[in-house]
Coordinates of C-alpha atoms and ligand atoms in Angstrom, one line a residue:
M1 CA -27.5 -17.1 -89.4
N2 CA -30.1 -14.4 -90.2
D3 CA -31.7 -14.2 -86.8
S4 CA -32.0 -11.3 -84.4
A5 CA -32.9 -13.4 -81.3
K6 CA -30.7 -12.9 -78.2
V7 CA -27.8 -15.2 -77.7
A8 CA -26.9 -16.8 -74.4
I9 CA -23.9 -18.8 -73.4
V10 CA -24.8 -21.3 -70.7
T11 CA -21.9 -23.2 -69.1
G12 CA -22.5 -26.4 -67.2
A13 CA -25.4 -27.2 -69.5
S14 CA -24.7 -31.0 -69.4
S15 CA -26.3 -31.2 -65.9
G16 CA -28.4 -29.6 -63.1
M17 CA -28.9 -25.9 -63.1
G18 CA -27.2 -25.3 -66.4
M19 CA -29.3 -27.9 -68.2
E20 CA -32.6 -26.4 -66.8
T21 CA -31.4 -22.9 -67.6
A22 CA -30.8 -23.9 -71.2
R23 CA -34.3 -25.4 -71.4
R24 CA -35.8 -22.2 -69.9
F25 CA -34.0 -19.8 -72.2
S26 CA -34.7 -22.0 -75.2
R27 CA -38.4 -21.7 -74.4
E28 CA -38.0 -17.9 -74.1
G29 CA -36.7 -17.8 -77.6
Y30 CA -33.0 -17.4 -77.0
R31 CA -30.3 -18.9 -79.3
L32 CA -27.9 -20.9 -77.1
A33 CA -24.2 -21.8 -76.9
L34 CA -23.9 -24.6 -74.4
G35 CA -20.5 -25.5 -72.9
A36 CA -19.3 -28.3 -70.7
R37 CA -16.9 -31.3 -71.0
T38 CA -19.6 -33.9 -71.7
V39 CA -20.7 -32.9 -75.1
E40 CA -23.0 -35.9 -75.7
K41 CA -25.3 -34.9 -72.8
M42 CA -25.7 -31.4 -74.3
E43 CA -26.3 -32.7 -77.8
K44 CA -29.1 -34.9 -76.3
L45 CA -30.5 -31.9 -74.5
A46 CA -30.3 -29.8 -77.7
Q47 CA -32.3 -32.5 -79.6
S48 CA -35.0 -32.3 -77.0
L49 CA -35.5 -28.5 -77.3
D50 CA -38.0 -26.9 -79.7
N51 CA -35.3 -25.4 -82.0
P52 CA -32.2 -27.6 -82.0
D53 CA -30.8 -25.8 -85.0
R54 CA -30.6 -22.6 -82.8
V55 CA -28.5 -24.4 -80.3
Y56 CA -24.7 -24.7 -80.5
T57 CA -23.0 -27.3 -78.3
A58 CA -19.2 -27.4 -77.8
A59 CA -16.7 -28.8 -75.5
L60 CA -15.6 -26.5 -72.8
D61 CA -13.1 -27.3 -70.0
L62 CA -12.8 -24.4 -67.6
T63 CA -9.5 -25.7 -66.3
S64 CA -8.0 -25.2 -69.8
P65 CA -7.3 -21.6 -71.0
S66 CA -7.1 -22.8 -74.7
S67 CA -10.5 -24.6 -74.4
I68 CA -12.0 -21.4 -73.0
E69 CA -10.6 -19.3 -75.8
S70 CA -11.7 -21.7 -78.5
F71 CA -15.2 -22.0 -77.0
A72 CA -15.6 -18.2 -76.9
K73 CA -14.2 -17.8 -80.4
S74 CA -16.4 -20.5 -82.0
T75 CA -19.5 -19.1 -80.3
Q76 CA -18.7 -15.6 -81.7
E77 CA -18.2 -17.2 -85.2
R78 CA -21.4 -19.1 -84.9
F79 CA -23.7 -16.3 -83.7
G80 CA -21.8 -13.0 -84.2
K81 CA -22.6 -11.8 -80.7
V82 CA -23.2 -12.8 -77.1
D83 CA -26.0 -11.0 -75.1
L84 CA -25.8 -13.1 -72.0
L85 CA -23.2 -15.3 -70.3
V86 CA -24.6 -17.6 -67.6
N87 CA -21.7 -19.2 -65.6
C88 CA -23.4 -22.3 -64.2
A89 CA -20.5 -24.7 -64.4
G90 CA -18.8 -25.4 -61.1
V91 CA -17.5 -28.0 -58.8
A92 CA -16.8 -28.8 -55.1
L93 CA -14.7 -31.7 -54.1
G94 CA -14.5 -33.2 -50.6
R95 CA -15.3 -31.9 -47.2
E96 CA -12.0 -32.4 -45.3
P97 CA -10.6 -29.7 -43.0
A98 CA -8.2 -27.5 -44.9
D99 CA -5.1 -29.0 -43.3
Q100 CA -6.1 -32.3 -44.9
G101 CA -7.1 -30.8 -48.3
N102 CA -6.0 -32.4 -51.5
L103 CA -3.9 -29.8 -53.5
E104 CA -4.9 -31.2 -56.9
E105 CA -8.6 -30.9 -55.9
W106 CA -8.0 -27.4 -54.7
R107 CA -6.5 -26.5 -58.1
T108 CA -9.5 -28.0 -59.9
M109 CA -11.9 -26.0 -57.8
V110 CA -10.0 -22.7 -58.1
E111 CA -9.7 -23.2 -61.9
T112 CA -13.3 -24.3 -62.4
D113 CA -15.1 -21.9 -60.0
Y114 CA -12.8 -18.9 -60.2
Y115 CA -10.0 -18.6 -62.9
G116 CA -12.0 -20.3 -65.7
P117 CA -15.2 -18.2 -65.2
M118 CA -13.0 -15.0 -65.0
A119 CA -11.3 -16.0 -68.3
L120 CA -14.6 -16.6 -70.0
V121 CA -16.0 -13.3 -68.8
R122 CA -12.8 -11.6 -70.1
A123 CA -13.4 -13.3 -73.5
V124 CA -16.9 -12.0 -74.0
L125 CA -16.5 -8.5 -72.6
P126 CA -15.0 -6.7 -75.6
G127 CA -18.0 -7.9 -77.7
M128 CA -20.5 -6.7 -75.1
R129 CA -18.8 -3.4 -74.8
A130 CA -18.8 -2.9 -78.6
Q131 CA -22.5 -3.7 -78.9
G132 CA -23.4 -1.3 -76.0
G133 CA -24.6 -3.9 -73.5
G134 CA -24.8 -7.5 -72.3
H135 CA -25.4 -9.4 -69.1
I136 CA -23.1 -11.7 -67.0
I137 CA -24.9 -14.0 -64.5
N138 CA -22.7 -16.0 -62.3
I139 CA -23.8 -18.9 -60.0
G140 CA -21.8 -18.6 -56.8
A141 CA -22.7 -20.4 -53.6
L142 CA -24.2 -19.9 -50.2
A143 CA -21.0 -21.5 -49.0
A144 CA -19.1 -18.3 -50.0
L145 CA -21.2 -16.2 -47.6
F146 CA -20.4 -17.9 -44.3
P147 CA -17.2 -19.4 -43.0
H148 CA -17.9 -23.1 -42.2
P149 CA -15.8 -26.2 -41.8
G150 CA -14.7 -28.4 -44.8
S151 CA -15.2 -25.8 -47.5
A152 CA -12.1 -23.6 -47.5
A153 CA -11.0 -24.0 -51.1
Y154 CA -14.5 -24.1 -52.7
A155 CA -15.9 -21.2 -50.6
S156 CA -12.9 -19.0 -51.2
A157 CA -13.0 -19.7 -55.0
K158 CA -16.6 -18.7 -55.1
E159 CA -16.0 -15.6 -52.9
G160 CA -13.1 -14.6 -55.2
M161 CA -15.4 -14.7 -58.2
R162 CA -17.9 -12.5 -56.3
M163 CA -15.3 -9.9 -55.7
F164 CA -14.1 -10.1 -59.3
L165 CA -17.6 -9.3 -60.4
K166 CA -18.0 -6.4 -58.0
C167 CA -14.7 -4.9 -59.4
L168 CA -16.0 -5.6 -62.9
R169 CA -19.1 -3.7 -62.2
E170 CA -16.9 -0.7 -61.4
D171 CA -14.8 -1.2 -64.6
T172 CA -17.8 -1.5 -66.9
L173 CA -20.0 1.2 -65.4
G174 CA -21.5 3.2 -68.3
S175 CA -21.1 0.3 -70.8
G176 CA -24.7 -0.9 -70.4
I177 CA -23.3 -4.3 -69.2
R178 CA -25.3 -5.8 -66.3
I179 CA -23.6 -8.1 -63.7
T180 CA -25.5 -10.5 -61.4
N181 CA -24.2 -13.0 -58.8
I182 CA -26.6 -15.6 -57.6
D183 CA -25.8 -17.7 -54.5
P184 CA -27.8 -20.9 -54.1
G185 CA -28.2 -23.1 -51.1
I186 CA -28.6 -26.8 -51.4
T187 CA -30.1 -27.7 -54.8
D188 CA -31.0 -31.2 -55.9
T189 CA -28.5 -31.9 -58.7
D190 CA -25.4 -34.1 -59.2
F191 CA -23.4 -31.5 -57.3
A192 CA -23.4 -33.3 -53.9
L193 CA -22.7 -36.7 -55.5
T194 CA -19.6 -35.2 -57.1
R195 CA -18.6 -33.5 -53.8
F196 CA -19.0 -36.7 -51.9
R197 CA -17.0 -38.5 -54.6
G198 CA -19.9 -40.8 -55.7
N199 CA -21.1 -41.7 -52.2
S200 CA -24.8 -41.8 -52.7
E201 CA -25.4 -42.8 -49.1
A202 CA -23.9 -39.6 -47.9
V203 CA -26.0 -37.6 -50.3
G204 CA -29.1 -39.4 -49.1
K205 CA -28.2 -38.5 -45.6
L206 CA -27.7 -34.9 -46.4
L207 CA -31.2 -34.6 -48.1
E208 CA -33.1 -36.8 -45.7
G209 CA -36.1 -35.0 -44.1
F210 CA -35.3 -31.9 -46.1
T211 CA -36.7 -30.2 -49.2
P212 CA -33.9 -28.8 -51.3
L213 CA -34.2 -26.3 -54.2
T214 CA -34.6 -27.8 -57.7
A215 CA -32.6 -26.9 -60.7
G216 CA -35.8 -25.5 -62.1
D217 CA -36.1 -23.1 -59.1
M218 CA -32.7 -21.8 -60.0
A219 CA -33.4 -21.5 -63.7
D220 CA -36.5 -19.3 -62.7
C221 CA -34.1 -17.0 -60.6
I222 CA -31.7 -16.7 -63.5
W223 CA -34.6 -15.9 -65.9
F224 CA -35.9 -13.3 -63.4
A225 CA -32.5 -11.5 -63.4
A226 CA -32.1 -11.8 -67.2
S227 CA -35.6 -10.6 -68.0
A228 CA -35.6 -7.4 -65.9
P229 CA -35.6 -4.3 -68.0
A230 CA -32.3 -3.1 -69.3
H231 CA -32.0 -0.3 -66.8
V232 CA -32.4 -2.7 -63.8
N233 CA -29.3 -4.6 -62.6
I234 CA -29.9 -7.3 -60.0
D235 CA -26.6 -7.3 -58.3
Q236 CA -26.8 -10.1 -55.8
M237 CA -29.3 -12.8 -55.1
T238 CA -29.2 -15.3 -52.3
V239 CA -31.6 -18.2 -52.7
T240 CA -32.0 -21.0 -50.1
P241 CA -34.5 -23.8 -49.3
T242 CA -36.9 -22.5 -46.7
D243 CA -35.4 -25.0 -44.2
Q244 CA -31.8 -23.8 -44.7
A245 CA -30.5 -20.8 -42.8
S246 CA -26.7 -21.2 -43.5
P247 CA -24.4 -23.8 -45.1
T248 CA -24.5 -25.9 -41.9
R249 CA -27.9 -25.1 -40.4
L250 CA -30.7 -27.1 -41.9
H251 CA -34.1 -27.9 -40.4
K252 CA -34.9 -31.6 -40.9
R253 CA -38.5 -32.7 -40.7
Ligands
NAP301 N1 -26.3 -28.0 -56.2 C1 -26.0 -27.3 -55.1 O1 -26.3 -27.7 -54.0 C2 -25.2 -26.1 -55.3 C3 -25.2 -25.2 -54.2 C4 -24.5 -24.0 -54.3 C5 -23.9 -23.7 -55.5 N2 -23.9 -24.5 -56.5 C6 -23.3 -24.1 -57.8 O2 -24.3 -24.2 -58.8 C7 -23.6 -24.4 -60.1 C8 -24.3 -25.5 -60.9 O3 -24.1 -26.7 -60.2 P1 -25.2 -27.9 -60.3 O4 -25.8 -27.9 -58.9 O5 -26.0 -27.8 -61.5 O6 -24.2 -29.1 -60.3 P2 -24.0 -30.3 -61.4 O7 -25.3 -30.9 -61.7 O8 -22.9 -31.2 -60.8 O9 -23.5 -29.6 -62.7 C9 -22.1 -29.1 -62.7 C10 -21.8 -28.7 -64.1 O10 -20.5 -28.1 -64.2 C11 -19.8 -28.7 -65.3 N3 -18.4 -28.7 -65.1 C12 -17.7 -29.2 -64.1 N4 -16.4 -29.1 -64.3 C13 -16.2 -28.4 -65.4 C14 -15.1 -28.0 -66.2 N5 -13.9 -28.2 -65.8 N6 -15.3 -27.3 -67.3 C15 -16.6 -27.1 -67.8 N7 -17.7 -27.5 -67.1 C16 -17.5 -28.1 -66.0 C17 -20.4 -30.1 -65.4 O11 -20.3 -30.6 -66.7 P3 -19.2 -31.6 -67.3 O12 -18.9 -32.6 -66.1 O13 -19.9 -32.2 -68.4 O14 -18.0 -30.8 -67.6 C18 -21.9 -29.9 -65.1 O15 -22.6 -29.5 -66.3 C19 -22.2 -24.7 -59.8 O16 -21.4 -23.5 -60.0 C20 -22.1 -25.0 -58.3 O17 -20.9 -24.6 -57.7 C21 -24.6 -25.7 -56.4

């Protein structure tokens, strides 16, 4: 493709923050590689954007190393470069105390929120180094910043990813690569419904009397970090609803 526009990978583009981020970056003129397991939703999204022919959608399962490798390879083949990787995909499952945790669910969270994003970062780094710059933006979680009950596996996976990125910043210093971690509080997406295993009543109770962030708010924050001048690295950003002070302290009106 003879096109000099920047290329962004957005994971988790089939829903929530990833979907809004794809919309935002498409409006800003980026070419996009969208990855998630539900390809039909991303294809529908691509068709709704101004330039669907500049959007590549492909299956990506962050729990599968071969899926990550093939997604990164096919994106490189399609566009020849990656300027920005936005790691939006993520999952939390359950709220049980750690001594009642489900080990399979723990594995899913560690692979989706930590190992998979690390592997995808690893896959795009050589290209970014070779082109003299790039940007990795990771969506972490407020949950990773405060110990709180019922979140041991999810919070520690997100916290692990934060430390990986801090070390990466050391390893890539001088390469022109920027690294940003953004920790959102409660955001109105499908995330809570997945966490509560489809219990919409529990989600309704969580959000009752409370104004959460929207996926669009988070896309704005991602754009803010990405659109800063090349010499500015936004290292960490914590974004919460005004009525949320910590993972467990909400003000309900
Ligand atoms: N919403 C919140 O309150 C909140 C708060 C703090 C942090 N976060 C973080 O924000 C990020 C975005 O979440 P969201 O709120 O937009 O939730 P969401 O609407 O549930 O979206 C989650 C996305 O992750 C993708 N995903 C899940 N498992 C995957 C896998 N194995 N491989 C590839 N993609 C996978 C899903 O796509 P498929 O199912 O199609 O694969 C979906 O696109 C996540 O990292 C989440 O941990 C959310």
